[in-house]
mmCIF file of C-alpha atoms in Angstrom:
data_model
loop_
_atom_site.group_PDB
_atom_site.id
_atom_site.type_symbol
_atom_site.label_atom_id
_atom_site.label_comp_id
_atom_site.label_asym_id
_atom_site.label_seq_id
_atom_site.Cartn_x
_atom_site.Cartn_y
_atom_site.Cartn_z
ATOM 1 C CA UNK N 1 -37.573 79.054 -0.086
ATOM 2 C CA UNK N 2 -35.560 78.854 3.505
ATOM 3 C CA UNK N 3 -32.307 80.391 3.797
ATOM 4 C CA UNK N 4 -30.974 78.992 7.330
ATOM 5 C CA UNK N 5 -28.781 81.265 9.390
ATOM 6 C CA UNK N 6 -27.535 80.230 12.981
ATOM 7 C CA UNK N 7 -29.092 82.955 15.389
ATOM 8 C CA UNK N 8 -28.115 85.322 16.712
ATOM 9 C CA UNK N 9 -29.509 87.582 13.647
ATOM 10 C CA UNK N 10 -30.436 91.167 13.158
ATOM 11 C CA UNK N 11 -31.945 91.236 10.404
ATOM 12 C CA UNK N 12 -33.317 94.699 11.332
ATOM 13 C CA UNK N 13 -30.078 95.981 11.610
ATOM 14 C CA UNK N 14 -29.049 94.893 8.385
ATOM 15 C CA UNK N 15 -32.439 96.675 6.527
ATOM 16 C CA UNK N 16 -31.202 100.023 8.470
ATOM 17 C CA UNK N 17 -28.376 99.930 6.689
ATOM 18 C CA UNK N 18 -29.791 98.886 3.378
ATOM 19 C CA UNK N 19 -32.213 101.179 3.364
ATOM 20 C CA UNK N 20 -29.927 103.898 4.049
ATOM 21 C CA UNK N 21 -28.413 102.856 0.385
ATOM 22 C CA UNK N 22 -30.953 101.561 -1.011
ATOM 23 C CA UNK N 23 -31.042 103.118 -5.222
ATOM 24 C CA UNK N 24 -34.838 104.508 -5.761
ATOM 25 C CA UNK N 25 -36.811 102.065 -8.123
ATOM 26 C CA UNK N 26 -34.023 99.275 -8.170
ATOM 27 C CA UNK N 27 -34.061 98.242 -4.061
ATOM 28 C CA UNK N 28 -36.883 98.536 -1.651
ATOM 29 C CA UNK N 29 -36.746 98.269 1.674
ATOM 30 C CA UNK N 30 -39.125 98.233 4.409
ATOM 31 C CA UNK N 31 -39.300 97.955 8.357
ATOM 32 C CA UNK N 32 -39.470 94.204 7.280
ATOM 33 C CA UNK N 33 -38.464 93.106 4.358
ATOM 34 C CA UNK N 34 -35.941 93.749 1.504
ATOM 35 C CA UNK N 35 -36.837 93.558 -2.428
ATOM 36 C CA UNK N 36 -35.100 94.230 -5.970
ATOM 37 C CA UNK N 37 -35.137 94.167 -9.645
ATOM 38 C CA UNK N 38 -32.445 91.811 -11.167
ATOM 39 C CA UNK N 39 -31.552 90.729 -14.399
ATOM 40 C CA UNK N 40 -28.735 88.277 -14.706
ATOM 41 C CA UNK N 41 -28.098 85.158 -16.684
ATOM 42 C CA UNK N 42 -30.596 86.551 -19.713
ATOM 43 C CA UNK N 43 -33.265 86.304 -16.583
ATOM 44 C CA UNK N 44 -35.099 89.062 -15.050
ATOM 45 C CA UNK N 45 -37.428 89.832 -12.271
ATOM 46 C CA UNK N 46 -37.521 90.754 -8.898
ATOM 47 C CA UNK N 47 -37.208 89.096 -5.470
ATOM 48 C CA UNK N 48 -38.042 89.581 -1.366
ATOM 49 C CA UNK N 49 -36.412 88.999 1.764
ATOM 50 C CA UNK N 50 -38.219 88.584 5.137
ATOM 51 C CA UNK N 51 -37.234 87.010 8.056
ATOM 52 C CA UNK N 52 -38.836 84.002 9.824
ATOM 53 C CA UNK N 53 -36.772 83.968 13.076
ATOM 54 C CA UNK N 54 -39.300 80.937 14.308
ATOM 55 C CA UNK N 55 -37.199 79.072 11.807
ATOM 56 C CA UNK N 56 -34.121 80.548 12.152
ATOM 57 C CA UNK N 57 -34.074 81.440 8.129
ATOM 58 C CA UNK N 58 -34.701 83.987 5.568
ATOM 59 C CA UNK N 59 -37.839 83.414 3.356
ATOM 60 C CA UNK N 60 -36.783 84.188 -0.140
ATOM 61 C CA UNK N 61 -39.221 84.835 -2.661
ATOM 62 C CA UNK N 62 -38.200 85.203 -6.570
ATOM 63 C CA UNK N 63 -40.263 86.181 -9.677
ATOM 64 C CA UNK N 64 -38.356 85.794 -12.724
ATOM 65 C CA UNK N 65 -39.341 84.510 -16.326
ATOM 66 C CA UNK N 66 -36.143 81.541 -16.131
ATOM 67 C CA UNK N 67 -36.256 79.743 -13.052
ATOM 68 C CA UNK N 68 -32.607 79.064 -13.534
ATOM 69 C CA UNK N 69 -31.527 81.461 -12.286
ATOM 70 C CA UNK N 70 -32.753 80.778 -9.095
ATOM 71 C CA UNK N 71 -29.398 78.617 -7.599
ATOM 72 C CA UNK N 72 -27.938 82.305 -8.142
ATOM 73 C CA UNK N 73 -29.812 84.407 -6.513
ATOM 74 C CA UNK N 74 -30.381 82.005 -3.527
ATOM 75 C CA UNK N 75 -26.129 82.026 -3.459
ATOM 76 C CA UNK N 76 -26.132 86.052 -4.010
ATOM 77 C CA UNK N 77 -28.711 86.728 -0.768
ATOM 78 C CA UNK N 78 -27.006 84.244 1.335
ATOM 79 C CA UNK N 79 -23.779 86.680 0.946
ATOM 80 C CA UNK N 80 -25.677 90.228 0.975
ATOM 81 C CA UNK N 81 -27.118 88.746 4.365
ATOM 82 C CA UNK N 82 -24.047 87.094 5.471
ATOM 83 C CA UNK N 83 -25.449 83.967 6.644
ATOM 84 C CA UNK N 84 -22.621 81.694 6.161
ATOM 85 C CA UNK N 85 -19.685 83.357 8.252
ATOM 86 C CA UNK N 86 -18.574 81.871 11.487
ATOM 87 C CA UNK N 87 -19.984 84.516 13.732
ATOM 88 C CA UNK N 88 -19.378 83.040 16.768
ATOM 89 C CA UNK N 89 -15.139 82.696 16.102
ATOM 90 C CA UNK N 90 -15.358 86.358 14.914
ATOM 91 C CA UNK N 91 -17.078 87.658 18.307
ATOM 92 C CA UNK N 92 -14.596 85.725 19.975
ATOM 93 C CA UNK N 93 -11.790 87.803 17.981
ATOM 94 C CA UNK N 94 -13.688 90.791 18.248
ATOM 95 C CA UNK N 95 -16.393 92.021 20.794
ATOM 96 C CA UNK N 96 -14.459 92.206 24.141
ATOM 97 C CA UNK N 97 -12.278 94.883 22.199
ATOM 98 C CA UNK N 98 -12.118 98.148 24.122
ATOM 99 C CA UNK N 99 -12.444 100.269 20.811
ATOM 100 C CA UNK N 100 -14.667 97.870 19.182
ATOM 101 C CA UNK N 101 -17.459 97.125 22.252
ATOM 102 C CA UNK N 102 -19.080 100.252 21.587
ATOM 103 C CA UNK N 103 -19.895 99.289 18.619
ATOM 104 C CA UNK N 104 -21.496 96.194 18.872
ATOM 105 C CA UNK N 105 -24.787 95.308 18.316
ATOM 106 C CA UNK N 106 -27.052 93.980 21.245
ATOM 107 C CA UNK N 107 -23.750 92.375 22.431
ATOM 108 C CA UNK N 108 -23.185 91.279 18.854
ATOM 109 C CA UNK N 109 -20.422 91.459 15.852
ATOM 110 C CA UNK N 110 -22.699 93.042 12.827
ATOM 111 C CA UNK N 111 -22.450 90.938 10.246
ATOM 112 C CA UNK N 112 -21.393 92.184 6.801
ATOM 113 C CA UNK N 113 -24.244 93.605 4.248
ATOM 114 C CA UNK N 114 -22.613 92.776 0.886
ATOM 115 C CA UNK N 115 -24.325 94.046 -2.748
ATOM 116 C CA UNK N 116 -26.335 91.925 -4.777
ATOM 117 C CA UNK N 117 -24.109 93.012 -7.552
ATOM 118 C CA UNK N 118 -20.836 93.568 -7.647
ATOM 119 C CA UNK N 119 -19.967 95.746 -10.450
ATOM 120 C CA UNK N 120 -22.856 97.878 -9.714
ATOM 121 C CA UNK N 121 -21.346 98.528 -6.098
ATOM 122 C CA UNK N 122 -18.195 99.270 -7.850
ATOM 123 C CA UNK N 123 -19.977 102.382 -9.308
ATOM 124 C CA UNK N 124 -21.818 103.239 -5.915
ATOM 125 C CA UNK N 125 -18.448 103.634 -4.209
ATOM 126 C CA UNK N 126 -16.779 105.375 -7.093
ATOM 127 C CA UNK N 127 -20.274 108.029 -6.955
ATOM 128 C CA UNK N 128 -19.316 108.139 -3.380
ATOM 129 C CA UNK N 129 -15.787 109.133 -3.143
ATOM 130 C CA UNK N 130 -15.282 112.464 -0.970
ATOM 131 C CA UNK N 131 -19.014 112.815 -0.591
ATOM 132 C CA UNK N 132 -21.826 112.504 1.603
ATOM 133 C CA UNK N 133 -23.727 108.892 1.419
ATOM 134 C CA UNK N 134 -26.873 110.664 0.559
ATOM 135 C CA UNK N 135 -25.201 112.506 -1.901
ATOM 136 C CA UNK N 136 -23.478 108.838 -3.550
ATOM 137 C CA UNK N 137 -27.073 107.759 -3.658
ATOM 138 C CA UNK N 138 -28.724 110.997 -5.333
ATOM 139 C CA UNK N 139 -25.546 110.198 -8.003
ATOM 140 C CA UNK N 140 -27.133 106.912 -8.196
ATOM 141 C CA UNK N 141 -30.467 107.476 -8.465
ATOM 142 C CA UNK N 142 -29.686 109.926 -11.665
ATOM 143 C CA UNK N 143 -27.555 106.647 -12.966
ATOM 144 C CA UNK N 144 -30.400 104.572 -13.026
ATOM 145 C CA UNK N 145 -32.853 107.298 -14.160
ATOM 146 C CA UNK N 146 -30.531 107.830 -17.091
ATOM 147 C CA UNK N 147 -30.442 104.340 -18.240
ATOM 148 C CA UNK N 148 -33.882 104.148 -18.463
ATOM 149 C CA UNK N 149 -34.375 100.436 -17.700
ATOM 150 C CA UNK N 150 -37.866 100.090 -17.213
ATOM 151 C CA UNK N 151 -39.705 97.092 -15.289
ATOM 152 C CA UNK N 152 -42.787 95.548 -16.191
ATOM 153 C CA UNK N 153 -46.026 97.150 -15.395
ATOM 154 C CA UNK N 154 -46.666 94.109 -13.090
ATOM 155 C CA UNK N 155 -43.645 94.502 -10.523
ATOM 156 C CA UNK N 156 -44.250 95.329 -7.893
ATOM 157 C CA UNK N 157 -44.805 99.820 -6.613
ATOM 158 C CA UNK N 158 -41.117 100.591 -5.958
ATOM 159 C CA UNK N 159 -39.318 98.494 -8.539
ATOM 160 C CA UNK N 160 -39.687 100.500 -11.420
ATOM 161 C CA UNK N 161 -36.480 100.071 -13.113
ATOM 162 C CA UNK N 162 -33.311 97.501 -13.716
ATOM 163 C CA UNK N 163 -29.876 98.961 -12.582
ATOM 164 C CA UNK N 164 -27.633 99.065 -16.155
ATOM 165 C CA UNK N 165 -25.383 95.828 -16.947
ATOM 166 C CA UNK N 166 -22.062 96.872 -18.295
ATOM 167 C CA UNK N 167 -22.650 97.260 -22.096
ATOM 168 C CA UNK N 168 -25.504 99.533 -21.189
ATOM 169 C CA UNK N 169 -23.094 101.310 -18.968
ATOM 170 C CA UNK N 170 -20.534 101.609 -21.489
ATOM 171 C CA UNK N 171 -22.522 103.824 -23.764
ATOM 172 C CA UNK N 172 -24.340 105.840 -20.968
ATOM 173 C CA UNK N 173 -23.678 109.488 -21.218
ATOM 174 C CA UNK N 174 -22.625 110.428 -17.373
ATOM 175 C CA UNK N 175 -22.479 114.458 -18.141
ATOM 176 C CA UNK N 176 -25.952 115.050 -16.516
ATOM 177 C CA UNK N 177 -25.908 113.628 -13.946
ATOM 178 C CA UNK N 178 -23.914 115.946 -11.467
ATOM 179 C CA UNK N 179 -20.387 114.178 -11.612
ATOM 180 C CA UNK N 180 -17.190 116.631 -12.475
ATOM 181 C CA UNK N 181 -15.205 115.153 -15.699
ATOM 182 C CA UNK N 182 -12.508 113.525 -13.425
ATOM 183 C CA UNK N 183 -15.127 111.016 -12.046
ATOM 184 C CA UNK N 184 -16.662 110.822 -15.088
ATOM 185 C CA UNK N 185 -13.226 109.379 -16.728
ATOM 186 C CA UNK N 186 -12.578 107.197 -13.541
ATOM 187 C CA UNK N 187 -16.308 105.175 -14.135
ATOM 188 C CA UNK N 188 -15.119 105.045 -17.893
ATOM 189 C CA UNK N 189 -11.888 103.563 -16.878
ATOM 190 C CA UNK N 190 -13.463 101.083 -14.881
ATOM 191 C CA UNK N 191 -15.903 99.692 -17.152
ATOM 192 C CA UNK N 192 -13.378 99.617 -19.746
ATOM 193 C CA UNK N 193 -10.904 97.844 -17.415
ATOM 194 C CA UNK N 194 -13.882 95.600 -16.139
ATOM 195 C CA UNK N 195 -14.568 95.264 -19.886
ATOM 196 C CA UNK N 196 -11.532 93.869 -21.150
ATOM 197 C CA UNK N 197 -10.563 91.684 -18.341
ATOM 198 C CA UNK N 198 -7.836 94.157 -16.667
ATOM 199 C CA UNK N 199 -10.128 93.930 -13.460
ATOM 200 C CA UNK N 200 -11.841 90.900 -12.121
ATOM 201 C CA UNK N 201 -14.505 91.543 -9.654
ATOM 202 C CA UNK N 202 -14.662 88.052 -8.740
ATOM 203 C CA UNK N 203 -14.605 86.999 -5.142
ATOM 204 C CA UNK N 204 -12.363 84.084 -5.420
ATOM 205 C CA UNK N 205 -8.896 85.885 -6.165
ATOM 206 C CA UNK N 206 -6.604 87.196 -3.851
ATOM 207 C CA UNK N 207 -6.881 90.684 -1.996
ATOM 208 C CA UNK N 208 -3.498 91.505 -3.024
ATOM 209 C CA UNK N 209 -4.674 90.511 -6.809
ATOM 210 C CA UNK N 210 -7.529 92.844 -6.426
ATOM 211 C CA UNK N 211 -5.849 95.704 -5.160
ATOM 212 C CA UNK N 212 -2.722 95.439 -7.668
ATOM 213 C CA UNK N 213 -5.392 95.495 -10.444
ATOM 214 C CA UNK N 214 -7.703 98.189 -9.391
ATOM 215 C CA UNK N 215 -5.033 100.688 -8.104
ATOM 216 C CA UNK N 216 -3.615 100.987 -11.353
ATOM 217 C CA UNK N 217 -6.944 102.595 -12.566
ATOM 218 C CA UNK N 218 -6.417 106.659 -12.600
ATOM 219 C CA UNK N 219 -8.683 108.167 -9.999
ATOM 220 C CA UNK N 220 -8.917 104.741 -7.713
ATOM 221 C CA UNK N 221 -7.054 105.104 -4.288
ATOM 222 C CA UNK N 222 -6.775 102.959 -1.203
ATOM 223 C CA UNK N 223 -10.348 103.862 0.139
ATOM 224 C CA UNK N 224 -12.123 102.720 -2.938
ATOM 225 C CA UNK N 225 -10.375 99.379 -3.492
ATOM 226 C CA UNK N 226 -10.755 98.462 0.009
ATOM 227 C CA UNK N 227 -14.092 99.502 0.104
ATOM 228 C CA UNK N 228 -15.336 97.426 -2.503
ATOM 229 C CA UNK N 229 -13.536 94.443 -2.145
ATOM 230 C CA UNK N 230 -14.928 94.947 1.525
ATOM 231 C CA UNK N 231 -19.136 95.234 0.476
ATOM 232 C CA UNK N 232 -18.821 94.730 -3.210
ATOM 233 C CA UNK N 233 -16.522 91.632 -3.411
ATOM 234 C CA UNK N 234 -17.241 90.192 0.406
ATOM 235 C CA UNK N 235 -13.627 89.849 1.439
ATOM 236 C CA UNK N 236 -13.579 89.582 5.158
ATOM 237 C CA UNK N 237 -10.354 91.519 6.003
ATOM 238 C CA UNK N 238 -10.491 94.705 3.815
ATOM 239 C CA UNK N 239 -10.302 97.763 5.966
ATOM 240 C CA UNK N 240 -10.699 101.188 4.494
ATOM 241 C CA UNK N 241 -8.325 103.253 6.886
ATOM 242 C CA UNK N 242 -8.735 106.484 5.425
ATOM 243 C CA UNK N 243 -12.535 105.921 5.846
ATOM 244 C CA UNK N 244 -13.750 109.947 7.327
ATOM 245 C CA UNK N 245 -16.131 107.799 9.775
ATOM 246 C CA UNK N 246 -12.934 105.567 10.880
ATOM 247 C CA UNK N 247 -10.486 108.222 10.926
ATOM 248 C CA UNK N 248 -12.842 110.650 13.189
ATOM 249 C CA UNK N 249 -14.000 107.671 15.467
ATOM 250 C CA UNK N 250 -11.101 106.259 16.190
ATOM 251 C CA UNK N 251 -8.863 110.048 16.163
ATOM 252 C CA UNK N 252 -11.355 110.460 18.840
ATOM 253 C CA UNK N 253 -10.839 107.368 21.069
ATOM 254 C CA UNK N 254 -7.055 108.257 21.207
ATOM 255 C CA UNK N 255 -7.032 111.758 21.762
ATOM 256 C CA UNK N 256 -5.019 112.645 18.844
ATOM 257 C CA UNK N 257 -5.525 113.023 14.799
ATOM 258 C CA UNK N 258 -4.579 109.707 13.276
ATOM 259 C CA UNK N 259 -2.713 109.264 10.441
ATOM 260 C CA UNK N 260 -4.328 106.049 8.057
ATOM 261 C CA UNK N 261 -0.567 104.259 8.884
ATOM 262 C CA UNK N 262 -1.277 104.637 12.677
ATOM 263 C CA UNK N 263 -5.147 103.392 12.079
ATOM 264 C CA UNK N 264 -3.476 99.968 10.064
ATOM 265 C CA UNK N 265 -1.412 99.591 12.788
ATOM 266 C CA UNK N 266 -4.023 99.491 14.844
ATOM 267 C CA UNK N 267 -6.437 97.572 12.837
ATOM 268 C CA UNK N 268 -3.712 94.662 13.005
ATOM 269 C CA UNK N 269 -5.125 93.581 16.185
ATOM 270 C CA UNK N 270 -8.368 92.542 13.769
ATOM 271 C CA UNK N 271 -7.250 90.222 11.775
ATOM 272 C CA UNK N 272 -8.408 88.229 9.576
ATOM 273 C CA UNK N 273 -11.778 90.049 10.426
ATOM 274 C CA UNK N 274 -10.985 93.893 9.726
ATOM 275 C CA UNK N 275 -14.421 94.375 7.763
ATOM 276 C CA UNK N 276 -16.176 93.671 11.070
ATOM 277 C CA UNK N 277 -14.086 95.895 12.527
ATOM 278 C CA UNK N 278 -14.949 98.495 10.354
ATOM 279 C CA UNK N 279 -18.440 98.138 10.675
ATOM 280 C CA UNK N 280 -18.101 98.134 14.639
ATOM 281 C CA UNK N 281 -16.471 101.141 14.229
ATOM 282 C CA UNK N 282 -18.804 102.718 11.387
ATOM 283 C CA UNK N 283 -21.568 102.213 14.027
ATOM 284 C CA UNK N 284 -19.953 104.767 16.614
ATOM 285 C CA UNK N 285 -19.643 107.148 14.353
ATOM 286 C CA UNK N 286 -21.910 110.128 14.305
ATOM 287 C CA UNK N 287 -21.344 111.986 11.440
#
């Protein structure tokens, strides 16, 4: 099937920063395409992404053993690729920003990647708190090696395994896998919140809601909740100001250490479109 987007589209852009995430045997991404196991809705399989710019769409393919859940996963890439935002309103709000331009790409706003799952980017950002993004997705990799999930023989090389749903995840043992006991209690928490309803990670609630909810969870600070309501949960004016790639970026643009007030008070200039922002600025940053 056709997913139609209204150019301009980097699509390439998008896979570079996929693939810089992407969780060994679950994603797969190439120079051209995207792929991954799923299993939702009692269905599993495995699906790919490639763009068809003559058509100004994504071709989605899906394998799965219930075609109904197909109206899903058509609804879940159209958000990991963002092809429904107004990208042409939030260029107008953002690109001829002085901090911001730098970041652009080929003239462009980048457009938000947001995970096919949203519970299991919950865990990604929790692995990644006050560590290095390839050391988030070793953490992950272990995660899904631990679980065990196994594909069928006939998926394709590189989608050897199914990333654990919560009950799985609720029994896992996490002491092997390299995380100190604080962040292993902080995952339980989670799923246990997630569990029993104390956290929705439903898109369609309030940021405010979200952030009451999840900041009451031991071990969950400002950079976590606004980082996945940002790429986990899609909201559009998250801004994680004590991001280290923000912070140094932007520290560096004004000649001074900033202090995450000082960076909100900047980042008021970028509303309602502060995840764009983010990204503009996550793209000057060098590491």
């Amino acid at each position: 099937m056709l997913l139609n987007y209204t150019p301009p589209f980097n699509f390439r852009a998008l896979l570079n920063f996929m693939r810089l995430r992407a969780i060994t045997g679950v994603e797969q991404v190439t120079e051209n395409s995207y792929a991954r196991s799923f299993c939702i809705q009692q269905a599993t399989g495995f699906f790919m992404v490639k763009n068809c710019p003559e058509h100004s769409a994504l071709s989605l393919h899906i394998d799965t053993d219930d075609i109904r859940c197909h109206m899903a996963i058509h609804q879940r890439v159209r958000k990991m690729f963002d092809l429904d935002s107004q990208m042409s309103v939030i260029k107008t709000l953002l690109a001829e920003d002085a901090i911001l331009k730098p970041g652009l790409e080929q003239g462009e706003v980048p457009r938000l990647p947001v995970a096919f799952d949203s519970l299991e980017f919950t865990l990604r950002a929790i692995l990644g708190q006050q560590v290095s993004l390839k050391a988030a997705r070793t953490l992950a990799n272990r995660l899904v090696q631990t679980a065990n999930l196994r594909t069928p023989a006939e998926f394709p090389d590189g989608l050897s395994y199914f990333f654990p749903d919560l009950n799985t995840l609720l029994s896992l043992p996490l002491t092997d896998i390299g995380l100190s006991k604080i962040r292993q209690a902080t995952i339980q928490a989670v799923l246990q919140a997630v569990a029993q309803g104390r956290i929705s990670l439903d898109a369609n609630q309030s940021f405010e809601q979200f952030y009451e909810d999840f900041s009451r969870i031991k071990g969950i600070g400002d950079w976590t909740v606004n980082y996945v309501a940002m790429r986990g949960l899609g909201m559009k004016d998250c801004f994680p100001a004590s991001d280290l790639g923000i912070v140094k970026v932007l520290s560096a643009i004004q000649g001074e250490v900033l202090k995450a007030k000082q960076i909100r008070q900047l980042a008021e200039h970028w509303r309602p479109y502060r995840a764009y922002a983010a990204l503009c600025l996550w793209n000057q940053y060098q590491g």
